[in-house]
Amino acid sequence: MIARAQALDALSENEFDVLVVGGGATGAGVALDAAARGYSVALIERADFAAGTSSRSSKLIHGGLRYLQHFDLGLVREALLERRLLVELAPHLVRPLPLVVPAFEGARPDRMTGVGLNLYHVMAVDRIGRRARGRGGEAALETWSPERHRTISGGEVSALLPALAPREPTGGYLFYDCQTDDARLVLTVLGEAERFGAVCVNRLRASALLERGGKAHGVRATDMEGGAELDVRAANVVNATGVWADELRPEELHVEAEVPSIRPSRGTHITLSADDLPLVAGAIVPVTDGRSLFALPWLGRTLIGTTDNDYEGPLEHIAPAEQDVHYLLDAVNEFFATDLGPAQLTGAFAGVRPLISSGDARKSVDISRKAELYETSSGMLTITGGKLTTFRRMAKLVVDRLVEREARDAPCRTHEIPLGQAIAPSELPRVEGVHEQAYHALAARYGHAAHEVLAIAAEHRQLAAPIVPGMPDLLAETVQAARREQARTIGDVLLRRTRLALLAAPALATSGDADGRADDGRDGANGSGAGGMDGRADGGGADPGRGPGGAPGDGAVQNVADVLGSELGWDRAEWRRQLERFREEALAEGVDRCAAV
């Protein structure tokens, strides 16, 4: 993405066809779809890109097997077709994941589960699409289709789920869904939208709707960094703010469109070391209350989730509730016959889903995952509900409506636009100091753009070091995040550009003496630090392996602050303020609780 200052100038100087408010998966999808159809597009996000629900999902791209229980066949079919498409468009970001439903004590796998899996597989097949491709139709991409589910032996279950081996499973079902890094998927979609001409800016809050002749004509926005106000003008406004959707012109939405209230549902997840709970495949974990959870291998850790409880409270930062964490741990311990506790957590996070309330208190929040599009008298379009897997379809729904009301001839193209450029780890150049596991992580996270990260590491060798020892994330990624992805804070880097705050929270303890480090040798925007990136081409400055206080390896958070601050021109006071800001964010997000264990 272009630099934030440059993007702000573009917003001030131009009038756009479409303004998208909201930088999560749906907003990013709308920006890409509209830009690819020839619209001039602006997108604004009041926090960071993907800072809300779109970075706090279960990391699955799936049909939603449990929705079959509620006979929501349309939703499952739609999601399964989107799953197939996304794994083709972004094979480095969306990858097949085997999942296992085990059986014990000589029991055969549940027959009804087999019936459901058979239906799941049949609904995933896009026969019409395959015939069209066979006739030379829209066929730039190779079709991916999961293997049909099958029964497997107890030995195969134990091989795929080593953590379950002590319970001696006697068989199970094996089936396939897909997995992603949700925040990286959003950033990649935004990058593609910009390639088609969209202008995207984070930390810009829409405070009021602008009108011309009674119709929406943009928004008045507040820069959350400097406090300045600016008018972003556009012929069409799309509200894609998810759980915040009814905060922009709420009286218009609820009176004119009769929009039911958004019913936030909190989903909590925890991560554990793969040594404590080793998995090769994912597992469906039954819970005594009749629900089920996922236990999934994800980015070198084991991810457990999710809870699904009504939520009332602030929406800015959602911390995992203590009772939810214990609920997940209790379920894992009972199923895997383990004795894991809070001390084993490597991370915990929670998010709220924008479920549509039907007004029926008896209706489970589990079954309200349908997307809804509303148009009011101002012409503003509001899209909410849905799920990560169907973000592209939700975006198409919005832009189709724009095309329809303007009588344009502009068909959707996002089914054929690759998201990023996949690359094999072996194709990346080797850089001194970069551990081999980092190449796999870089290829999966950035695709071909991993070359840019490695070029930074090659030019400034100290940035080839990992942010957290034992993890593949490089300090060079902090520079890439600032230069190419509008990262503005330490949290942007540790929560979303990398996922270290979810995977290595104990290593990010923020109780160190920031004042002591900041006071020693850091003067103004030229302060050098862990990265030695003081804005000069020669990378000069203090010892690149040391922070301002000169202590080698003096803390992952401080080292990220050093590199990011040097890149963004922070002076000593701003460096200290940003460290304190991350402490507050880590506390609000529940990161510090894991770090303090």
Short mmCIF file of C-alpha atoms in Angstrom, two decimals, residues 7-236:
data_model
loop_
_atom_site.label_atom_id
_atom_site.label_comp_id
_atom_site.label_asym_id
_atom_site.label_seq_id
_atom_site.Cartn_x
_atom_site.Cartn_y
_atom_site.Cartn_z
CA ALA A 7 -3.13 8.34 0.84
CA LEU A 8 -4.51 11.13 3.05
CA ASP A 9 -3.54 13.69 0.42
CA ALA A 10 -5.34 11.67 -2.24
CA LEU A 11 -8.49 11.54 -0.11
CA SER A 12 -8.46 15.31 0.34
CA GLU A 13 -7.78 16.15 -3.29
CA ASN A 14 -10.15 13.78 -5.10
CA GLU A 15 -13.78 12.84 -5.29
CA PHE A 16 -14.49 9.12 -5.62
CA ASP A 17 -17.19 6.93 -7.07
CA VAL A 18 -17.30 4.74 -3.97
CA LEU A 19 -16.26 5.29 -0.36
CA VAL A 20 -16.03 2.17 1.79
CA VAL A 21 -16.15 2.68 5.54
CA GLY A 22 -14.55 -0.29 7.31
CA GLY A 23 -11.22 -2.02 6.73
CA GLY A 24 -12.06 -5.59 7.66
CA ALA A 25 -12.53 -8.51 5.28
CA THR A 26 -15.86 -7.31 3.90
CA GLY A 27 -14.76 -3.71 3.38
CA ALA A 28 -11.55 -4.86 1.73
CA GLY A 29 -13.57 -7.15 -0.52
CA VAL A 30 -15.91 -4.31 -1.53
CA ALA A 31 -12.93 -2.06 -2.32
CA LEU A 32 -11.35 -4.72 -4.54
CA ASP A 33 -14.59 -5.64 -6.30
CA ALA A 34 -15.57 -2.03 -7.01
CA ALA A 35 -12.09 -1.00 -8.14
CA ALA A 36 -11.80 -4.05 -10.40
CA ARG A 37 -15.09 -3.01 -12.10
CA GLY A 38 -13.73 0.43 -12.91
CA TYR A 39 -14.98 2.52 -9.99
CA SER A 40 -12.68 4.99 -8.27
CA VAL A 41 -12.59 3.80 -4.67
CA ALA A 42 -11.55 5.10 -1.26
CA LEU A 43 -11.53 3.00 1.91
CA ILE A 44 -11.15 4.31 5.46
CA GLU A 45 -10.77 2.40 8.72
CA ARG A 46 -10.98 4.06 12.11
CA ALA A 47 -8.53 1.69 13.81
CA ASP A 48 -6.09 -0.57 11.98
CA PHE A 49 -6.94 -2.76 9.01
CA ALA A 50 -8.52 -6.02 10.25
CA ALA A 51 -8.34 -4.77 13.85
CA GLY A 52 -11.83 -6.06 14.67
CA THR A 53 -13.47 -9.37 13.94
CA SER A 54 -11.35 -10.02 10.86
CA SER A 55 -8.19 -10.71 12.89
CA ARG A 56 -9.90 -12.70 15.65
CA SER A 57 -11.63 -15.53 13.83
CA SER A 58 -11.10 -19.29 14.10
CA LYS A 59 -8.78 -18.97 11.06
CA LEU A 60 -10.94 -21.37 9.05
CA ILE A 61 -12.19 -21.01 5.52
CA HIS A 62 -15.01 -23.52 5.71
CA GLY A 63 -18.60 -24.34 4.90
CA GLY A 64 -19.67 -24.59 8.52
CA LEU A 65 -20.40 -28.26 9.10
CA ARG A 66 -22.49 -27.49 12.19
CA TYR A 67 -24.92 -25.37 10.15
CA LEU A 68 -26.10 -28.54 8.46
CA GLN A 69 -27.67 -29.44 11.81
CA HIS A 70 -29.92 -26.39 11.39
CA PHE A 71 -30.61 -27.20 7.72
CA ASP A 72 -29.07 -23.90 6.62
CA LEU A 73 -28.09 -25.53 3.35
CA GLY A 74 -27.89 -22.31 1.34
CA LEU A 75 -25.31 -20.79 3.67
CA VAL A 76 -23.23 -23.98 3.72
CA ARG A 77 -23.33 -24.35 -0.08
CA GLU A 78 -22.33 -20.72 -0.61
CA ALA A 79 -19.45 -20.97 1.87
CA LEU A 80 -18.16 -24.23 0.37
CA LEU A 81 -18.03 -22.72 -3.12
CA GLU A 82 -16.21 -19.69 -1.75
CA ARG A 83 -13.78 -22.00 0.04
CA ARG A 84 -12.90 -23.69 -3.24
CA LEU A 85 -12.43 -20.35 -4.95
CA LEU A 86 -10.26 -18.80 -2.24
CA VAL A 87 -7.85 -21.72 -2.10
CA GLU A 88 -7.35 -21.25 -5.85
CA LEU A 89 -6.98 -17.47 -5.73
CA ALA A 90 -4.60 -17.42 -2.76
CA PRO A 91 -3.00 -20.85 -2.34
CA HIS A 92 -0.25 -19.46 -0.10
CA LEU A 93 -2.80 -17.91 2.29
CA VAL A 94 -5.68 -20.39 2.13
CA ARG A 95 -4.58 -23.99 2.44
CA PRO A 96 -6.37 -27.33 2.80
CA LEU A 97 -6.53 -28.68 6.35
CA PRO A 98 -7.39 -32.28 7.25
CA LEU A 99 -9.83 -32.64 10.14
CA VAL A 100 -10.63 -35.72 12.19
CA VAL A 101 -13.73 -36.85 14.08
CA PRO A 102 -12.36 -39.67 16.27
CA ALA A 103 -14.09 -42.66 17.87
CA PHE A 104 -13.05 -44.64 20.96
CA GLU A 105 -13.47 -47.95 22.78
CA GLY A 106 -14.21 -50.01 19.71
CA ALA A 107 -17.11 -47.82 18.61
CA ARG A 108 -17.63 -47.19 14.93
CA PRO A 109 -17.65 -43.57 13.79
CA ASP A 110 -21.11 -42.10 14.19
CA ARG A 111 -23.23 -42.91 11.13
CA MET A 112 -25.11 -39.61 11.17
CA THR A 113 -21.80 -37.77 11.14
CA GLY A 114 -20.92 -39.74 8.03
CA VAL A 115 -24.20 -38.76 6.39
CA GLY A 116 -23.50 -35.10 7.18
CA LEU A 117 -19.98 -35.32 5.78
CA ASN A 118 -21.26 -36.94 2.62
CA LEU A 119 -23.72 -34.07 2.12
CA TYR A 120 -20.92 -31.62 2.94
CA HIS A 121 -18.77 -33.08 0.17
CA VAL A 122 -21.57 -33.18 -2.42
CA MET A 123 -22.48 -29.55 -1.75
CA ALA A 124 -18.85 -28.50 -2.25
CA VAL A 125 -18.70 -29.65 -5.87
CA ASP A 126 -19.25 -26.90 -8.43
CA ARG A 127 -20.36 -29.10 -11.32
CA ILE A 128 -21.58 -26.20 -13.47
CA GLY A 129 -18.30 -24.39 -13.05
CA ARG A 130 -16.36 -27.50 -13.96
CA ARG A 131 -18.32 -28.05 -17.17
CA ALA A 132 -17.79 -24.41 -18.16
CA ARG A 133 -14.08 -24.72 -17.61
CA GLY A 134 -14.06 -27.92 -19.62
CA ARG A 135 -15.55 -26.03 -22.56
CA GLY A 136 -12.87 -23.36 -22.32
CA GLY A 137 -14.97 -20.96 -20.23
CA GLU A 138 -13.68 -18.68 -17.42
CA ALA A 139 -10.78 -20.87 -16.67
CA ALA A 140 -7.57 -19.21 -15.71
CA LEU A 141 -7.21 -21.14 -12.44
CA GLU A 142 -6.95 -24.83 -11.64
CA THR A 143 -9.91 -26.13 -9.68
CA TRP A 144 -9.27 -27.38 -6.17
CA SER A 145 -11.62 -29.94 -4.70
CA PRO A 146 -11.18 -31.70 -1.35
CA GLU A 147 -10.83 -35.43 -1.16
CA ARG A 148 -14.02 -37.23 -0.20
CA HIS A 149 -14.27 -37.94 3.51
CA ARG A 150 -13.41 -41.46 4.60
CA THR A 151 -13.14 -43.62 7.67
CA ILE A 152 -9.66 -44.15 9.05
CA SER A 153 -8.14 -46.57 11.53
CA GLY A 154 -7.21 -45.84 15.10
CA GLY A 155 -3.56 -45.83 14.11
CA GLU A 156 -4.20 -43.18 11.46
CA VAL A 157 -6.13 -41.08 13.99
CA SER A 158 -3.19 -41.25 16.40
CA ALA A 159 -0.74 -40.29 13.65
CA LEU A 160 -2.82 -37.25 12.70
CA LEU A 161 -3.63 -36.35 16.32
CA PRO A 162 -0.55 -37.36 18.37
CA ALA A 163 -2.00 -35.66 21.45
CA LEU A 164 -4.85 -38.18 21.34
CA ALA A 165 -2.68 -41.29 21.06
CA PRO A 166 -2.73 -42.09 24.84
CA ARG A 167 -6.52 -42.51 24.61
CA GLU A 168 -6.01 -45.18 21.93
CA PRO A 169 -8.68 -44.11 19.44
CA THR A 170 -10.15 -47.00 17.46
CA GLY A 171 -11.14 -45.11 14.31
CA GLY A 172 -12.64 -41.94 12.99
CA TYR A 173 -13.66 -39.84 10.02
CA LEU A 174 -11.18 -37.80 8.02
CA PHE A 175 -12.44 -34.81 5.99
CA TYR A 176 -11.07 -31.53 4.68
CA ASP A 177 -11.64 -27.81 5.10
CA CYS A 178 -9.22 -24.91 4.71
CA GLN A 179 -7.28 -22.59 6.99
CA THR A 180 -5.85 -19.08 6.70
CA ASP A 181 -4.18 -16.23 8.52
CA ASP A 182 -7.19 -13.95 8.59
CA ALA A 183 -5.43 -10.59 9.09
CA ARG A 184 -2.90 -11.35 6.35
CA LEU A 185 -5.74 -12.28 4.01
CA VAL A 186 -7.34 -8.87 4.60
CA LEU A 187 -4.06 -7.04 4.00
CA THR A 188 -3.54 -8.98 0.78
CA VAL A 189 -7.02 -8.12 -0.49
CA LEU A 190 -6.39 -4.45 0.31
CA GLY A 191 -3.11 -4.62 -1.60
CA GLU A 192 -4.93 -5.98 -4.64
CA ALA A 193 -7.59 -3.27 -4.32
CA GLU A 194 -4.86 -0.64 -4.38
CA ARG A 195 -3.36 -2.26 -7.46
CA PHE A 196 -6.67 -1.49 -9.17
CA GLY A 197 -6.50 2.11 -8.00
CA ALA A 198 -8.21 2.10 -4.59
CA VAL A 199 -6.90 4.49 -1.90
CA CYS A 200 -6.88 2.92 1.57
CA VAL A 201 -6.20 4.71 4.87
CA ASN A 202 -6.28 3.42 8.43
CA ARG A 203 -6.93 5.39 11.63
CA LEU A 204 -9.45 7.66 9.96
CA ARG A 205 -12.85 7.66 11.69
CA ALA A 206 -16.09 8.49 9.89
CA SER A 207 -17.88 10.92 12.20
CA ALA A 208 -20.79 12.08 10.02
CA LEU A 209 -22.40 11.43 6.68
CA LEU A 210 -22.09 14.18 4.08
CA GLU A 211 -25.13 14.83 1.90
CA ARG A 212 -25.92 16.51 -1.37
CA GLY A 213 -29.57 16.86 -2.32
CA GLY A 214 -30.55 14.45 0.45
CA LYS A 215 -28.19 11.74 -0.80
CA ALA A 216 -25.01 10.46 0.83
CA HIS A 217 -22.03 12.12 -0.74
CA GLY A 218 -19.14 11.00 1.45
CA VAL A 219 -18.26 11.35 5.12
CA ARG A 220 -16.63 13.81 7.45
CA ALA A 221 -13.69 11.99 8.93
CA THR A 222 -11.34 12.56 11.86
CA ASP A 223 -7.68 11.63 11.68
CA MET A 224 -7.15 9.55 14.81
CA GLU A 225 -3.45 10.42 14.84
CA GLY A 226 -3.45 14.19 14.49
CA GLY A 227 -7.08 15.03 15.21
CA ALA A 228 -7.58 16.95 11.96
CA GLU A 229 -10.90 16.69 10.16
CA LEU A 230 -11.35 16.20 6.44
CA ASP A 231 -14.24 15.60 4.07
CA VAL A 232 -13.96 12.47 1.97
CA ARG A 233 -16.29 12.97 -0.98
CA ALA A 234 -17.86 10.12 -2.91
CA ALA A 235 -20.96 9.50 -5.00
CA ASN A 236 -21.71 6.29 -3.08
#
